[in-house]
Amino acid sequence: MLIALGVVAALVIGVVLWWKFRDPLRGEDFYKFHVERKWAWELLLTDEQERAFMAGLEAYDNESTVYPHREAGALRVYEPSMLVSLFGLAEQFAAMGPAALADPEGAVRHLIGRAAQQEAGGVLHLDDDWMAALPVDGMDKYDFTSNMMSATHAQGVDGGIGGYGDEDGGYGMLTVLTEMPEHVRAMYDEAHSHASPGEIRNRLDIYKAVIEEPEPDFVAGLERADAEQSRFTNTLMYDYGRVLARYQLIRPQMQYAQPADVMSAAMAQMLAEQLPGITWTRQPLPEQHQRAMELISTRG
């Protein structure tokens, strides 16, 4: 029964995510820019500024594709290839004042163009050819990404609440939360109180639990909790190409270690010494930096 319940929980989560992001009328690109204003970086802007900023991003997307990782607070720019903090972009957009509202397309184009010129805090330039160095230790791009996920989520260390890896884009992200505020925990508990699939007696009950549309109160509650939690998280962004270069540099000293352990050592060194190839979506608090170090450098 415990196994069955575990399977149901995983399937229900998958259905929730599908239901949450489906768009049968608009097409998936619609929700890249037309969604409720709720994430921490969006709240740096007024309602008017946020609408203008998203309009500017949408216009830029029509020319050169971008993808907002909303919850993480990062913007994936495809040309030129880079990650840019949405916190930083929002702050800079607001600082432009009426000029940004009068010409949001031009403002966003200017800000992204400036990020392309210099890799600074919150800006991570990516190398589209990073895979040319593979295979390394028998790893292809999928193996590399899998090991990166292991390298950034140490066993027995809490606080790594989100991870993302893009083997084609050549980047990864680690979202950290040093301590769950009690009011956020209560919001999640309230949301999950509406999510009971009912009694699981047989395989038919499992199918019913999965295919039924999730309770609206459950989905809405999760969205509110996720948005509120984003006020207390921070996301570390890292470039696969430069992690791989550091990996190859220190591999001779760790010749018997597993690939994920070598990646942990490489990333810990990059983070501790503030080397190029790793940055945050916003200036980290000391405890956030320390938690990331623990997640990266404490393994097994």
PDB file of C-alpha atoms in Angstrom:
ATOM      1  CA  MET A   1       0.000   0.000   0.000  1.00  0.00           C
ATOM      2  CA  LEU A   2       2.832   2.396   0.792  1.00  0.00           C
ATOM      3  CA  ILE A   3       4.318   1.775  -2.645  1.00  0.00           C
ATOM      4  CA  ALA A   4       0.950   2.363  -4.285  1.00  0.00           C
ATOM      5  CA  LEU A   5       0.484   5.615  -2.417  1.00  0.00           C
ATOM      6  CA  GLY A   6       3.967   6.729  -3.424  1.00  0.00           C
ATOM      7  CA  VAL A   7       3.183   6.050  -7.071  1.00  0.00           C
ATOM      8  CA  VAL A   8      -0.077   7.946  -6.791  1.00  0.00           C
ATOM      9  CA  ALA A   9       1.630  10.916  -5.166  1.00  0.00           C
ATOM     10  CA  ALA A  10       4.182  11.123  -7.964  1.00  0.00           C
ATOM     11  CA  LEU A  11       1.539  10.789 -10.650  1.00  0.00           C
ATOM     12  CA  VAL A  12      -0.751  13.344  -9.045  1.00  0.00           C
ATOM     13  CA  ILE A  13       2.108  15.856  -8.891  1.00  0.00           C
ATOM     14  CA  GLY A  14       2.779  15.281 -12.578  1.00  0.00           C
ATOM     15  CA  VAL A  15      -0.859  15.839 -13.465  1.00  0.00           C
ATOM     16  CA  VAL A  16      -0.970  18.987 -11.347  1.00  0.00           C
ATOM     17  CA  LEU A  17       1.986  20.424 -13.215  1.00  0.00           C
ATOM     18  CA  TRP A  18       0.420  19.531 -16.576  1.00  0.00           C
ATOM     19  CA  TRP A  19      -2.907  21.075 -15.567  1.00  0.00           C
ATOM     20  CA  LYS A  20      -1.235  24.120 -14.103  1.00  0.00           C
ATOM     21  CA  PHE A  21       0.642  24.987 -17.284  1.00  0.00           C
ATOM     22  CA  ARG A  22      -1.660  23.693 -20.022  1.00  0.00           C
ATOM     23  CA  ASP A  23      -3.033  26.195 -22.509  1.00  0.00           C
ATOM     24  CA  PRO A  24      -5.422  24.589 -25.002  1.00  0.00           C
ATOM     25  CA  LEU A  25      -6.474  27.901 -26.548  1.00  0.00           C
ATOM     26  CA  ARG A  26      -3.450  30.160 -26.502  1.00  0.00           C
ATOM     27  CA  GLY A  27      -0.388  28.059 -27.240  1.00  0.00           C
ATOM     28  CA  GLU A  28       2.464  27.565 -24.797  1.00  0.00           C
ATOM     29  CA  ASP A  29       4.244  30.838 -25.629  1.00  0.00           C
ATOM     30  CA  PHE A  30       1.291  32.851 -24.319  1.00  0.00           C
ATOM     31  CA  TYR A  31       2.060  31.970 -20.714  1.00  0.00           C
ATOM     32  CA  LYS A  32       5.702  32.924 -21.017  1.00  0.00           C
ATOM     33  CA  PHE A  33       4.612  36.535 -20.570  1.00  0.00           C
ATOM     34  CA  HIS A  34       0.885  36.697 -19.742  1.00  0.00           C
ATOM     35  CA  VAL A  35       0.513  35.375 -16.221  1.00  0.00           C
ATOM     36  CA  GLU A  36      -0.324  36.666 -12.779  1.00  0.00           C
ATOM     37  CA  ARG A  37       2.168  39.071 -11.239  1.00  0.00           C
ATOM     38  CA  LYS A  38       3.321  37.223  -8.144  1.00  0.00           C
ATOM     39  CA  TRP A  39       7.017  36.217  -8.078  1.00  0.00           C
ATOM     40  CA  ALA A  40       9.479  38.107  -5.878  1.00  0.00           C
ATOM     41  CA  TRP A  41      11.290  39.754  -8.828  1.00  0.00           C
ATOM     42  CA  GLU A  42       7.992  40.934 -10.325  1.00  0.00           C
ATOM     43  CA  LEU A  43       7.047  42.624  -7.077  1.00  0.00           C
ATOM     44  CA  LEU A  44      10.042  44.935  -7.482  1.00  0.00           C
ATOM     45  CA  LEU A  45       7.933  46.649 -10.142  1.00  0.00           C
ATOM     46  CA  THR A  46       4.625  48.477  -9.969  1.00  0.00           C
ATOM     47  CA  ASP A  47       1.690  46.989 -11.852  1.00  0.00           C
ATOM     48  CA  GLU A  48       2.268  49.400 -14.729  1.00  0.00           C
ATOM     49  CA  GLN A  49       6.006  48.729 -14.808  1.00  0.00           C
ATOM     50  CA  GLU A  50       5.507  44.960 -14.712  1.00  0.00           C
ATOM     51  CA  ARG A  51       3.090  45.034 -17.648  1.00  0.00           C
ATOM     52  CA  ALA A  52       5.509  47.180 -19.628  1.00  0.00           C
ATOM     53  CA  PHE A  53       8.482  44.991 -18.726  1.00  0.00           C
ATOM     54  CA  MET A  54       6.705  41.815 -19.812  1.00  0.00           C
ATOM     55  CA  ALA A  55       5.600  43.512 -23.027  1.00  0.00           C
ATOM     56  CA  GLY A  56       9.229  44.399 -23.668  1.00  0.00           C
ATOM     57  CA  LEU A  57      10.324  40.803 -23.048  1.00  0.00           C
ATOM     58  CA  GLU A  58       7.621  39.498 -25.356  1.00  0.00           C
ATOM     59  CA  ALA A  59       8.729  41.866 -28.116  1.00  0.00           C
ATOM     60  CA  TYR A  60      12.347  40.789 -27.638  1.00  0.00           C
ATOM     61  CA  ASP A  61      11.209  37.157 -27.758  1.00  0.00           C
ATOM     62  CA  ASN A  62       9.685  37.779 -31.176  1.00  0.00           C
ATOM     63  CA  GLU A  63      13.100  38.862 -32.441  1.00  0.00           C
ATOM     64  CA  SER A  64      15.428  36.593 -30.475  1.00  0.00           C
ATOM     65  CA  THR A  65      13.983  33.894 -28.252  1.00  0.00           C
ATOM     66  CA  VAL A  66      14.051  34.235 -24.471  1.00  0.00           C
ATOM     67  CA  TYR A  67      12.574  32.044 -21.757  1.00  0.00           C
ATOM     68  CA  PRO A  68      11.809  33.267 -18.218  1.00  0.00           C
ATOM     69  CA  HIS A  69      12.498  30.770 -15.442  1.00  0.00           C
ATOM     70  CA  ARG A  70       9.973  32.652 -13.335  1.00  0.00           C
ATOM     71  CA  GLU A  71      10.273  30.889 -10.007  1.00  0.00           C
ATOM     72  CA  ALA A  72      14.078  30.890 -10.116  1.00  0.00           C
ATOM     73  CA  GLY A  73      14.216  34.530 -11.217  1.00  0.00           C
ATOM     74  CA  ALA A  74      16.404  33.913 -14.269  1.00  0.00           C
ATOM     75  CA  LEU A  75      15.975  34.778 -17.940  1.00  0.00           C
ATOM     76  CA  ARG A  76      17.384  32.404 -20.556  1.00  0.00           C
ATOM     77  CA  VAL A  77      18.507  34.384 -23.588  1.00  0.00           C
ATOM     78  CA  TYR A  78      19.251  32.301 -26.663  1.00  0.00           C
ATOM     79  CA  GLU A  79      21.017  34.897 -28.797  1.00  0.00           C
ATOM     80  CA  PRO A  80      23.470  35.861 -27.480  1.00  0.00           C
ATOM     81  CA  SER A  81      23.511  32.765 -25.294  1.00  0.00           C
ATOM     82  CA  MET A  82      23.359  33.708 -21.610  1.00  0.00           C
ATOM     83  CA  LEU A  83      21.413  33.709 -18.348  1.00  0.00           C
ATOM     84  CA  VAL A  84      20.394  37.050 -16.863  1.00  0.00           C
ATOM     85  CA  SER A  85      18.888  37.681 -13.439  1.00  0.00           C
ATOM     86  CA  LEU A  86      15.275  38.807 -13.654  1.00  0.00           C
ATOM     87  CA  PHE A  87      15.822  40.605 -10.347  1.00  0.00           C
ATOM     88  CA  GLY A  88      18.592  42.653 -11.913  1.00  0.00           C
ATOM     89  CA  LEU A  89      16.629  43.341 -15.088  1.00  0.00           C
ATOM     90  CA  ALA A  90      13.541  44.400 -13.121  1.00  0.00           C
ATOM     91  CA  GLU A  91      15.565  46.769 -10.926  1.00  0.00           C
ATOM     92  CA  GLN A  92      17.279  48.326 -13.935  1.00  0.00           C
ATOM     93  CA  PHE A  93      13.994  48.637 -15.818  1.00  0.00           C
ATOM     94  CA  ALA A  94      12.401  50.439 -12.854  1.00  0.00           C
ATOM     95  CA  ALA A  95      15.419  52.747 -12.563  1.00  0.00           C
ATOM     96  CA  MET A  96      14.873  53.892 -16.149  1.00  0.00           C
ATOM     97  CA  GLY A  97      11.626  55.529 -15.015  1.00  0.00           C
ATOM     98  CA  PRO A  98       9.188  57.018 -17.550  1.00  0.00           C
ATOM     99  CA  ALA A  99      11.539  56.274 -20.440  1.00  0.00           C
ATOM    100  CA  ALA A 100      11.053  52.527 -19.925  1.00  0.00           C
ATOM    101  CA  LEU A 101       7.280  52.899 -19.812  1.00  0.00           C
ATOM    102  CA  ALA A 102       7.283  54.985 -22.985  1.00  0.00           C
ATOM    103  CA  ASP A 103       9.407  52.453 -24.900  1.00  0.00           C
ATOM    104  CA  PRO A 104       9.466  49.083 -23.084  1.00  0.00           C
ATOM    105  CA  GLU A 105      10.697  47.252 -26.175  1.00  0.00           C
ATOM    106  CA  GLY A 106      13.679  49.553 -26.516  1.00  0.00           C
ATOM    107  CA  ALA A 107      14.355  49.462 -22.772  1.00  0.00           C
ATOM    108  CA  VAL A 108      14.462  45.664 -22.615  1.00  0.00           C
ATOM    109  CA  ARG A 109      16.576  45.492 -25.757  1.00  0.00           C
ATOM    110  CA  HIS A 110      19.014  47.962 -24.211  1.00  0.00           C
ATOM    111  CA  LEU A 111      19.232  46.059 -20.902  1.00  0.00           C
ATOM    112  CA  ILE A 112      19.784  42.672 -22.534  1.00  0.00           C
ATOM    113  CA  GLY A 113      22.323  44.206 -24.899  1.00  0.00           C
ATOM    114  CA  ARG A 114      24.209  45.663 -21.938  1.00  0.00           C
ATOM    115  CA  ALA A 115      24.229  42.261 -20.216  1.00  0.00           C
ATOM    116  CA  ALA A 116      25.672  40.727 -23.377  1.00  0.00           C
ATOM    117  CA  GLN A 117      28.620  43.133 -23.276  1.00  0.00           C
ATOM    118  CA  GLN A 118      29.858  42.227 -19.802  1.00  0.00           C
ATOM    119  CA  GLU A 119      29.503  39.210 -17.533  1.00  0.00           C
ATOM    120  CA  ALA A 120      28.887  40.694 -14.108  1.00  0.00           C
ATOM    121  CA  GLY A 121      26.836  39.740 -11.056  1.00  0.00           C
ATOM    122  CA  GLY A 122      23.588  38.175 -12.199  1.00  0.00           C
ATOM    123  CA  VAL A 123      24.819  37.722 -15.774  1.00  0.00           C
ATOM    124  CA  LEU A 124      26.229  34.404 -16.985  1.00  0.00           C
ATOM    125  CA  HIS A 125      27.512  34.078 -20.544  1.00  0.00           C
ATOM    126  CA  LEU A 126      27.200  30.572 -21.983  1.00  0.00           C
ATOM    127  CA  ASP A 127      29.286  28.655 -24.490  1.00  0.00           C
ATOM    128  CA  ASP A 128      27.131  26.872 -27.070  1.00  0.00           C
ATOM    129  CA  ASP A 129      30.127  24.701 -27.996  1.00  0.00           C
ATOM    130  CA  TRP A 130      30.748  23.399 -24.485  1.00  0.00           C
ATOM    131  CA  MET A 131      29.930  19.832 -25.547  1.00  0.00           C
ATOM    132  CA  ALA A 132      32.873  19.777 -27.956  1.00  0.00           C
ATOM    133  CA  ALA A 133      35.059  18.659 -25.022  1.00  0.00           C
ATOM    134  CA  LEU A 134      32.868  15.618 -24.341  1.00  0.00           C
ATOM    135  CA  PRO A 135      32.999  12.747 -23.740  1.00  0.00           C
ATOM    136  CA  VAL A 136      34.979  13.089 -20.535  1.00  0.00           C
ATOM    137  CA  ASP A 137      35.264  10.044 -18.266  1.00  0.00           C
ATOM    138  CA  GLY A 138      32.797   8.375 -20.606  1.00  0.00           C
ATOM    139  CA  MET A 139      30.120  11.012 -19.979  1.00  0.00           C
ATOM    140  CA  ASP A 140      27.898  12.372 -22.727  1.00  0.00           C
ATOM    141  CA  LYS A 141      25.836  15.529 -22.185  1.00  0.00           C
ATOM    142  CA  TYR A 142      23.052  13.629 -20.411  1.00  0.00           C
ATOM    143  CA  ASP A 143      25.450  11.865 -18.053  1.00  0.00           C
ATOM    144  CA  PHE A 144      27.132  15.179 -17.345  1.00  0.00           C
ATOM    145  CA  THR A 145      23.827  16.836 -16.455  1.00  0.00           C
ATOM    146  CA  SER A 146      22.811  13.916 -14.247  1.00  0.00           C
ATOM    147  CA  ASN A 147      26.105  14.099 -12.357  1.00  0.00           C
ATOM    148  CA  MET A 148      25.744  17.868 -11.995  1.00  0.00           C
ATOM    149  CA  MET A 149      22.369  17.346 -10.305  1.00  0.00           C
ATOM    150  CA  SER A 150      23.981  14.892  -7.893  1.00  0.00           C
ATOM    151  CA  ALA A 151      26.895  17.255  -7.288  1.00  0.00           C
ATOM    152  CA  THR A 152      24.610  20.094  -6.210  1.00  0.00           C
ATOM    153  CA  HIS A 153      22.273  18.190  -3.888  1.00  0.00           C
ATOM    154  CA  ALA A 154      24.312  16.575  -1.143  1.00  0.00           C
ATOM    155  CA  GLN A 155      22.667  13.850   0.885  1.00  0.00           C
ATOM    156  CA  GLY A 156      21.689  14.883   4.387  1.00  0.00           C
ATOM    157  CA  VAL A 157      21.760  18.626   3.659  1.00  0.00           C
ATOM    158  CA  ASP A 158      18.453  20.466   3.601  1.00  0.00           C
ATOM    159  CA  GLY A 159      17.837  23.642   1.662  1.00  0.00           C
ATOM    160  CA  GLY A 160      18.219  22.632  -1.968  1.00  0.00           C
ATOM    161  CA  ILE A 161      14.600  23.104  -2.954  1.00  0.00           C
ATOM    162  CA  GLY A 162      15.081  23.332  -6.706  1.00  0.00           C
ATOM    163  CA  GLY A 163      17.496  22.176  -9.364  1.00  0.00           C
ATOM    164  CA  TYR A 164      17.527  22.528 -13.122  1.00  0.00           C
ATOM    165  CA  GLY A 165      19.936  21.388 -15.803  1.00  0.00           C
ATOM    166  CA  ASP A 166      19.922  22.100 -19.530  1.00  0.00           C
ATOM    167  CA  GLU A 167      22.304  19.805 -21.371  1.00  0.00           C
ATOM    168  CA  ASP A 168      21.848  21.615 -24.677  1.00  0.00           C
ATOM    169  CA  GLY A 169      22.023  25.137 -23.274  1.00  0.00           C
ATOM    170  CA  GLY A 170      24.987  24.213 -21.096  1.00  0.00           C
ATOM    171  CA  TYR A 171      23.808  25.587 -17.754  1.00  0.00           C
ATOM    172  CA  GLY A 172      22.310  24.598 -14.445  1.00  0.00           C
ATOM    173  CA  MET A 173      20.589  26.248 -11.510  1.00  0.00           C
ATOM    174  CA  LEU A 174      20.367  25.520  -7.788  1.00  0.00           C
ATOM    175  CA  THR A 175      17.673  27.242  -5.732  1.00  0.00           C
ATOM    176  CA  VAL A 176      18.318  27.400  -1.991  1.00  0.00           C
ATOM    177  CA  LEU A 177      16.111  28.127   0.996  1.00  0.00           C
ATOM    178  CA  THR A 178      17.929  28.387   4.289  1.00  0.00           C
ATOM    179  CA  GLU A 179      14.821  28.170   6.467  1.00  0.00           C
ATOM    180  CA  MET A 180      11.163  27.687   5.621  1.00  0.00           C
ATOM    181  CA  PRO A 181       9.167  30.512   7.253  1.00  0.00           C
ATOM    182  CA  GLU A 182       6.322  29.171   9.360  1.00  0.00           C
ATOM    183  CA  HIS A 183       3.681  31.130   7.467  1.00  0.00           C
ATOM    184  CA  VAL A 184       4.893  29.627   4.165  1.00  0.00           C
ATOM    185  CA  ARG A 185       4.820  26.125   5.652  1.00  0.00           C
ATOM    186  CA  ALA A 186       1.245  26.792   6.757  1.00  0.00           C
ATOM    187  CA  MET A 187       0.335  27.875   3.226  1.00  0.00           C
ATOM    188  CA  TYR A 188       1.640  24.585   1.812  1.00  0.00           C
ATOM    189  CA  ASP A 189      -0.199  22.601   4.475  1.00  0.00           C
ATOM    190  CA  GLU A 190      -3.397  24.431   3.621  1.00  0.00           C
ATOM    191  CA  ALA A 191      -2.938  23.717  -0.095  1.00  0.00           C
ATOM    192  CA  HIS A 192      -2.299  20.013   0.462  1.00  0.00           C
ATOM    193  CA  SER A 193      -5.387  19.730   2.643  1.00  0.00           C
ATOM    194  CA  HIS A 194      -7.377  20.074  -0.607  1.00  0.00           C
ATOM    195  CA  ALA A 195      -5.386  17.455  -2.497  1.00  0.00           C
ATOM    196  CA  SER A 196      -6.483  14.128  -1.004  1.00  0.00           C
ATOM    197  CA  PRO A 197      -7.040  11.588  -3.801  1.00  0.00           C
ATOM    198  CA  GLY A 198      -9.401   9.601  -1.598  1.00  0.00           C
ATOM    199  CA  GLU A 199      -9.113   5.971  -0.597  1.00  0.00           C
ATOM    200  CA  ILE A 200      -6.838   3.862  -2.806  1.00  0.00           C
ATOM    201  CA  ARG A 201      -8.285   0.346  -2.948  1.00  0.00           C
ATOM    202  CA  ASN A 202      -7.281  -0.931  -6.372  1.00  0.00           C
ATOM    203  CA  ARG A 203      -5.667  -0.040  -9.696  1.00  0.00           C
ATOM    204  CA  LEU A 204      -8.850   1.679 -10.911  1.00  0.00           C
ATOM    205  CA  ASP A 205      -8.698   4.088  -7.956  1.00  0.00           C
ATOM    206  CA  ILE A 206      -5.121   4.936  -8.927  1.00  0.00           C
ATOM    207  CA  TYR A 207      -6.181   5.730 -12.494  1.00  0.00           C
ATOM    208  CA  LYS A 208      -9.061   7.886 -11.269  1.00  0.00           C
ATOM    209  CA  ALA A 209      -6.773   9.827  -8.922  1.00  0.00           C
ATOM    210  CA  VAL A 210      -4.370  10.566 -11.770  1.00  0.00           C
ATOM    211  CA  ILE A 211      -6.750  11.518 -14.576  1.00  0.00           C
ATOM    212  CA  GLU A 212      -9.133  13.644 -12.553  1.00  0.00           C
ATOM    213  CA  GLU A 213      -8.466  17.353 -12.748  1.00  0.00           C
ATOM    214  CA  PRO A 214      -6.792  18.537  -9.517  1.00  0.00           C
ATOM    215  CA  GLU A 215      -8.891  20.499  -7.091  1.00  0.00           C
ATOM    216  CA  PRO A 216      -8.733  24.209  -8.021  1.00  0.00           C
ATOM    217  CA  ASP A 217      -8.172  25.109  -4.374  1.00  0.00           C
ATOM    218  CA  PHE A 218      -5.168  22.771  -4.298  1.00  0.00           C
ATOM    219  CA  VAL A 219      -3.566  24.286  -7.401  1.00  0.00           C
ATOM    220  CA  ALA A 220      -4.316  27.859  -6.353  1.00  0.00           C
ATOM    221  CA  GLY A 221      -2.938  27.185  -2.886  1.00  0.00           C
ATOM    222  CA  LEU A 222       0.286  25.737  -4.274  1.00  0.00           C
ATOM    223  CA  GLU A 223       0.733  28.743  -6.532  1.00  0.00           C
ATOM    224  CA  ARG A 224       0.290  31.153  -3.629  1.00  0.00           C
ATOM    225  CA  ALA A 225       2.717  29.183  -1.467  1.00  0.00           C
ATOM    226  CA  ASP A 226       5.340  28.955  -4.236  1.00  0.00           C
ATOM    227  CA  ALA A 227       5.103  32.690  -4.882  1.00  0.00           C
ATOM    228  CA  GLU A 228       5.428  33.572  -1.218  1.00  0.00           C
ATOM    229  CA  GLN A 229       8.353  31.165  -0.801  1.00  0.00           C
ATOM    230  CA  SER A 230      10.187  32.878  -3.680  1.00  0.00           C
ATOM    231  CA  ARG A 231      10.660  35.931  -1.447  1.00  0.00           C
ATOM    232  CA  PHE A 232      13.029  33.856   0.702  1.00  0.00           C
ATOM    233  CA  THR A 233      14.924  31.849  -1.901  1.00  0.00           C
ATOM    234  CA  ASN A 234      17.950  32.594  -4.046  1.00  0.00           C
ATOM    235  CA  THR A 235      19.205  30.803  -7.134  1.00  0.00           C
ATOM    236  CA  LEU A 236      22.766  29.950  -8.055  1.00  0.00           C
ATOM    237  CA  MET A 237      23.394  29.782 -11.819  1.00  0.00           C
ATOM    238  CA  TYR A 238      26.399  27.958 -13.269  1.00  0.00           C
ATOM    239  CA  ASP A 239      27.954  27.441 -16.684  1.00  0.00           C
ATOM    240  CA  TYR A 240      28.646  23.836 -17.689  1.00  0.00           C
ATOM    241  CA  GLY A 241      31.580  24.778 -19.891  1.00  0.00           C
ATOM    242  CA  ARG A 242      33.575  26.364 -17.108  1.00  0.00           C
ATOM    243  CA  VAL A 243      32.630  23.713 -14.578  1.00  0.00           C
ATOM    244  CA  LEU A 244      33.914  21.146 -17.091  1.00  0.00           C
ATOM    245  CA  ALA A 245      37.164  23.072 -17.548  1.00  0.00           C
ATOM    246  CA  ARG A 246      37.689  23.169 -13.768  1.00  0.00           C
ATOM    247  CA  TYR A 247      36.742  19.454 -13.602  1.00  0.00           C
ATOM    248  CA  GLN A 248      39.484  18.578 -16.088  1.00  0.00           C
ATOM    249  CA  LEU A 249      41.964  20.726 -14.164  1.00  0.00           C
ATOM    250  CA  ILE A 250      41.486  18.980 -10.829  1.00  0.00           C
ATOM    251  CA  ARG A 251      40.691  15.488 -12.111  1.00  0.00           C
ATOM    252  CA  PRO A 252      44.342  14.315 -11.928  1.00  0.00           C
ATOM    253  CA  GLN A 253      44.335  14.997  -8.172  1.00  0.00           C
ATOM    254  CA  MET A 254      41.047  13.041  -7.757  1.00  0.00           C
ATOM    255  CA  GLN A 255      41.658  10.202 -10.184  1.00  0.00           C
ATOM    256  CA  TYR A 256      39.762   7.604  -8.144  1.00  0.00           C
ATOM    257  CA  ALA A 257      36.749   9.785  -7.308  1.00  0.00           C
ATOM    258  CA  GLN A 258      33.336   9.500  -8.892  1.00  0.00           C
ATOM    259  CA  PRO A 259      32.528  12.187 -11.509  1.00  0.00           C
ATOM    260  CA  ALA A 260      29.899  13.825  -9.281  1.00  0.00           C
ATOM    261  CA  ASP A 261      32.467  14.181  -6.490  1.00  0.00           C
ATOM    262  CA  VAL A 262      34.933  15.863  -8.836  1.00  0.00           C
ATOM    263  CA  MET A 263      32.193  18.209 -10.010  1.00  0.00           C
ATOM    264  CA  SER A 264      31.394  19.018  -6.383  1.00  0.00           C
ATOM    265  CA  ALA A 265      35.014  19.949  -5.754  1.00  0.00           C
ATOM    266  CA  ALA A 266      35.158  22.025  -8.940  1.00  0.00           C
ATOM    267  CA  MET A 267      31.973  23.945  -8.168  1.00  0.00           C
ATOM    268  CA  ALA A 268      32.867  24.452  -4.509  1.00  0.00           C
ATOM    269  CA  GLN A 269      36.153  26.023  -5.576  1.00  0.00           C
ATOM    270  CA  MET A 270      34.401  28.254  -8.112  1.00  0.00           C
ATOM    271  CA  LEU A 271      31.842  29.407  -5.543  1.00  0.00           C
ATOM    272  CA  ALA A 272      34.300  29.881  -2.679  1.00  0.00           C
ATOM    273  CA  GLU A 273      36.774  31.843  -4.796  1.00  0.00           C
ATOM    274  CA  GLN A 274      34.108  33.680  -6.807  1.00  0.00           C
ATOM    275  CA  LEU A 275      35.586  32.430 -10.066  1.00  0.00           C
ATOM    276  CA  PRO A 276      33.922  33.180 -13.424  1.00  0.00           C
ATOM    277  CA  GLY A 277      31.213  30.785 -14.519  1.00  0.00           C
ATOM    278  CA  ILE A 278      29.005  30.906 -11.440  1.00  0.00           C
ATOM    279  CA  THR A 279      26.697  33.663 -10.163  1.00  0.00           C
ATOM    280  CA  TRP A 280      23.451  34.339  -8.267  1.00  0.00           C
ATOM    281  CA  THR A 281      20.147  35.815  -9.360  1.00  0.00           C
ATOM    282  CA  ARG A 282      20.543  38.327  -6.518  1.00  0.00           C
ATOM    283  CA  GLN A 283      23.227  39.183  -4.008  1.00  0.00           C
ATOM    284  CA  PRO A 284      23.248  36.231  -1.599  1.00  0.00           C
ATOM    285  CA  LEU A 285      22.953  36.519   2.133  1.00  0.00           C
ATOM    286  CA  PRO A 286      25.880  34.901   4.004  1.00  0.00           C
ATOM    287  CA  GLU A 287      23.665  32.030   5.112  1.00  0.00           C
ATOM    288  CA  GLN A 288      22.511  31.415   1.512  1.00  0.00           C
ATOM    289  CA  HIS A 289      26.104  31.282   0.307  1.00  0.00           C
ATOM    290  CA  GLN A 290      26.975  28.906   3.132  1.00  0.00           C
ATOM    291  CA  ARG A 291      24.005  26.657   2.408  1.00  0.00           C
ATOM    292  CA  ALA A 292      24.974  26.436  -1.249  1.00  0.00           C
ATOM    293  CA  MET A 293      28.523  25.517  -0.228  1.00  0.00           C
ATOM    294  CA  GLU A 294      27.148  22.756   2.004  1.00  0.00           C
ATOM    295  CA  LEU A 295      24.899  21.418  -0.738  1.00  0.00           C
ATOM    296  CA  ILE A 296      27.767  21.390  -3.223  1.00  0.00           C
ATOM    297  CA  SER A 297      30.717  20.295  -1.136  1.00  0.00           C
ATOM    298  CA  THR A 298      29.181  17.849   1.381  1.00  0.00           C
ATOM    299  CA  ARG A 299      28.647  14.489  -0.286  1.00  0.00           C
ATOM    300  CA  GLY A 300      27.849  11.095   1.117  1.00  0.00           C
TER     301      GLY A 300
END
